[in-house]
């Protein structure tokens, strides 16, 4: 069993829909990261969080440390949100050494 | 925002040759840089952690003599794939952090094809 599990693996949505991607982990962590990988391969860091909730534009990330679970929500989804979303955890004391989930491929159709 | 430049973005080389990939933090000093590889349809796998001025720390199963990492300054780390083989063909990507508790900034990756 992987230390970081994401669900779903693949997700197709219609433009405008509310999207949720889940991440569960089994190790102790100091921080959890949500990353976005575009089709060309480039990766953008969306969130780094260790508790509670963060919001940036249409994106919201939450984490429950006790339950070892995090969610990434996208409100009013748009085709440009189509990408692979990766959950990664830092169990090394915030040094940046991450353990990655397998990623969720999101396609938003117009 | 912080920018990490990775070069080249793609490279094709013949078996047996060596390829160098550069990772530069353009507007901040990176205390640590990380190198990853990614096979098609798979997630990233950490290869090594690179700290300026010291030897890189390699993950289990990564050959340090094959994947040479040099972190000569706070803004530059290089990964050299030596004596490349077709099975080394992959997507290599770096990331950099300013320090503890800092978000990661990723390069755009290098697609290596060994023929």
PDB file of C-alpha atoms in Angstrom, chain A residues 12-104:
ATOM      1  CA  UNK A  12     -13.983  14.049 -15.922  1.00  0.00           C
ATOM      2  CA  UNK A  13     -16.203  17.030 -15.211  1.00  0.00           C
ATOM      3  CA  UNK A  14     -18.302  19.531 -17.085  1.00  0.00           C
ATOM      4  CA  UNK A  15     -17.311  23.161 -17.017  1.00  0.00           C
ATOM      5  CA  UNK A  16     -18.727  24.867 -13.962  1.00  0.00           C
ATOM      6  CA  UNK A  17     -18.872  21.787 -11.766  1.00  0.00           C
ATOM      7  CA  UNK A  18     -17.476  21.647  -8.233  1.00  0.00           C
ATOM      8  CA  UNK A  19     -14.576  19.210  -8.038  1.00  0.00           C
ATOM      9  CA  UNK A  20     -13.060  17.386  -5.087  1.00  0.00           C
ATOM     10  CA  UNK A  21      -9.850  15.378  -5.082  1.00  0.00           C
ATOM     11  CA  UNK A  22      -8.961  13.414  -1.977  1.00  0.00           C
ATOM     12  CA  UNK A  23      -5.642  12.449  -0.464  1.00  0.00           C
ATOM     13  CA  UNK A  24      -4.985  10.059   2.410  1.00  0.00           C
ATOM     14  CA  UNK A  25      -1.595   9.376   3.923  1.00  0.00           C
ATOM     15  CA  UNK A  26      -0.254   6.909   6.428  1.00  0.00           C
ATOM     16  CA  UNK A  27       2.892   8.610   7.719  1.00  0.00           C
ATOM     17  CA  UNK A  28       3.479  11.419  10.151  1.00  0.00           C
ATOM     18  CA  UNK A  29       3.907  14.676   8.310  1.00  0.00           C
ATOM     19  CA  UNK A  30       4.996  18.240   8.884  1.00  0.00           C
ATOM     20  CA  UNK A  31       3.294  19.567   5.759  1.00  0.00           C
ATOM     21  CA  UNK A  32       1.195  18.512   2.802  1.00  0.00           C
ATOM     22  CA  UNK A  33       1.543  19.911  -0.698  1.00  0.00           C
ATOM     23  CA  UNK A  34      -0.882  20.066  -3.579  1.00  0.00           C
ATOM     24  CA  UNK A  35       0.784  20.345  -6.970  1.00  0.00           C
ATOM     25  CA  UNK A  36      -0.550  20.835 -10.473  1.00  0.00           C
ATOM     26  CA  UNK A  37       1.227  19.239 -13.428  1.00  0.00           C
ATOM     27  CA  UNK A  38       0.374  20.554 -16.868  1.00  0.00           C
ATOM     28  CA  UNK A  39       0.342  18.355 -19.994  1.00  0.00           C
ATOM     29  CA  UNK A  40       3.796  19.622 -20.951  1.00  0.00           C
ATOM     30  CA  UNK A  41       5.179  18.368 -17.660  1.00  0.00           C
ATOM     31  CA  UNK A  42       5.724  21.600 -15.772  1.00  0.00           C
ATOM     32  CA  UNK A  43       4.692  21.548 -12.110  1.00  0.00           C
ATOM     33  CA  UNK A  44       3.201  24.382 -10.114  1.00  0.00           C
ATOM     34  CA  UNK A  45       2.925  24.358  -6.348  1.00  0.00           C
ATOM     35  CA  UNK A  46      -0.678  25.176  -5.421  1.00  0.00           C
ATOM     36  CA  UNK A  47      -0.698  24.839  -1.656  1.00  0.00           C
ATOM     37  CA  UNK A  48       1.518  23.944   1.246  1.00  0.00           C
ATOM     38  CA  UNK A  49      -0.453  23.362   4.422  1.00  0.00           C
ATOM     39  CA  UNK A  50      -0.044  21.822   7.817  1.00  0.00           C
ATOM     40  CA  UNK A  51      -3.463  22.495   9.332  1.00  0.00           C
ATOM     41  CA  UNK A  52      -6.887  23.869   8.563  1.00  0.00           C
ATOM     42  CA  UNK A  53      -7.768  25.354   5.238  1.00  0.00           C
ATOM     43  CA  UNK A  54      -6.270  27.566   2.552  1.00  0.00           C
ATOM     44  CA  UNK A  55      -7.939  29.315  -0.362  1.00  0.00           C
ATOM     45  CA  UNK A  56      -6.487  30.783  -3.508  1.00  0.00           C
ATOM     46  CA  UNK A  57      -8.927  31.990  -6.107  1.00  0.00           C
ATOM     47  CA  UNK A  58     -11.187  29.075  -7.051  1.00  0.00           C
ATOM     48  CA  UNK A  59      -9.017  26.551  -5.279  1.00  0.00           C
ATOM     49  CA  UNK A  60      -9.464  25.430  -1.678  1.00  0.00           C
ATOM     50  CA  UNK A  61      -7.325  22.949   0.212  1.00  0.00           C
ATOM     51  CA  UNK A  62      -8.184  21.431   3.549  1.00  0.00           C
ATOM     52  CA  UNK A  63      -6.354  19.071   5.826  1.00  0.00           C
ATOM     53  CA  UNK A  64      -7.383  16.990   8.823  1.00  0.00           C
ATOM     54  CA  UNK A  65      -4.240  15.948  10.647  1.00  0.00           C
ATOM     55  CA  UNK A  66      -6.026  13.550  12.997  1.00  0.00           C
ATOM     56  CA  UNK A  67      -7.654  11.686  10.128  1.00  0.00           C
ATOM     57  CA  UNK A  68      -4.553  12.001   7.891  1.00  0.00           C
ATOM     58  CA  UNK A  69      -6.653  13.279   5.057  1.00  0.00           C
ATOM     59  CA  UNK A  70      -6.645  16.282   2.753  1.00  0.00           C
ATOM     60  CA  UNK A  71      -8.947  17.486   0.016  1.00  0.00           C
ATOM     61  CA  UNK A  72      -8.472  19.832  -2.895  1.00  0.00           C
ATOM     62  CA  UNK A  73     -11.592  21.557  -4.142  1.00  0.00           C
ATOM     63  CA  UNK A  74     -12.041  23.459  -7.376  1.00  0.00           C
ATOM     64  CA  UNK A  75     -15.086  25.679  -7.625  1.00  0.00           C
ATOM     65  CA  UNK A  76     -16.612  26.697 -10.973  1.00  0.00           C
ATOM     66  CA  UNK A  77     -14.243  24.432 -12.874  1.00  0.00           C
ATOM     67  CA  UNK A  78     -12.939  25.501 -16.253  1.00  0.00           C
ATOM     68  CA  UNK A  79     -11.271  23.588 -19.110  1.00  0.00           C
ATOM     69  CA  UNK A  80      -7.984  25.295 -18.254  1.00  0.00           C
ATOM     70  CA  UNK A  81      -8.082  23.447 -14.914  1.00  0.00           C
ATOM     71  CA  UNK A  82      -7.462  20.217 -16.838  1.00  0.00           C
ATOM     72  CA  UNK A  83      -4.208  18.833 -15.474  1.00  0.00           C
ATOM     73  CA  UNK A  84      -2.783  16.212 -13.154  1.00  0.00           C
ATOM     74  CA  UNK A  85      -3.143  17.115  -9.490  1.00  0.00           C
ATOM     75  CA  UNK A  86      -0.602  15.597  -7.150  1.00  0.00           C
ATOM     76  CA  UNK A  87      -0.736  15.319  -3.399  1.00  0.00           C
ATOM     77  CA  UNK A  88       2.633  15.078  -1.677  1.00  0.00           C
ATOM     78  CA  UNK A  89       3.588  14.913   1.989  1.00  0.00           C
ATOM     79  CA  UNK A  90       6.680  16.090   3.781  1.00  0.00           C
ATOM     80  CA  UNK A  91       7.606  13.782   6.630  1.00  0.00           C
ATOM     81  CA  UNK A  92      11.099  15.171   6.961  1.00  0.00           C
ATOM     82  CA  UNK A  93      10.462  18.246   9.071  1.00  0.00           C
ATOM     83  CA  UNK A  94       9.669  20.632   6.223  1.00  0.00           C
ATOM     84  CA  UNK A  95      12.941  20.130   4.425  1.00  0.00           C
ATOM     85  CA  UNK A  96      11.062  19.705   1.154  1.00  0.00           C
ATOM     86  CA  UNK A  97      11.733  15.984   0.763  1.00  0.00           C
ATOM     87  CA  UNK A  98       8.331  14.765  -0.421  1.00  0.00           C
ATOM     88  CA  UNK A  99       6.487  11.491  -0.809  1.00  0.00           C
ATOM     89  CA  UNK A 100       4.149  11.715  -3.787  1.00  0.00           C
ATOM     90  CA  UNK A 101       0.714  10.357  -4.465  1.00  0.00           C
ATOM     91  CA  UNK A 102       0.050   8.820  -7.841  1.00  0.00           C
ATOM     92  CA  UNK A 103      -1.821  11.859  -9.094  1.00  0.00           C
ATOM     93  CA  UNK A 104      -5.369  12.563 -10.234  1.00  0.00           C
TER      94      UNK A 104
END
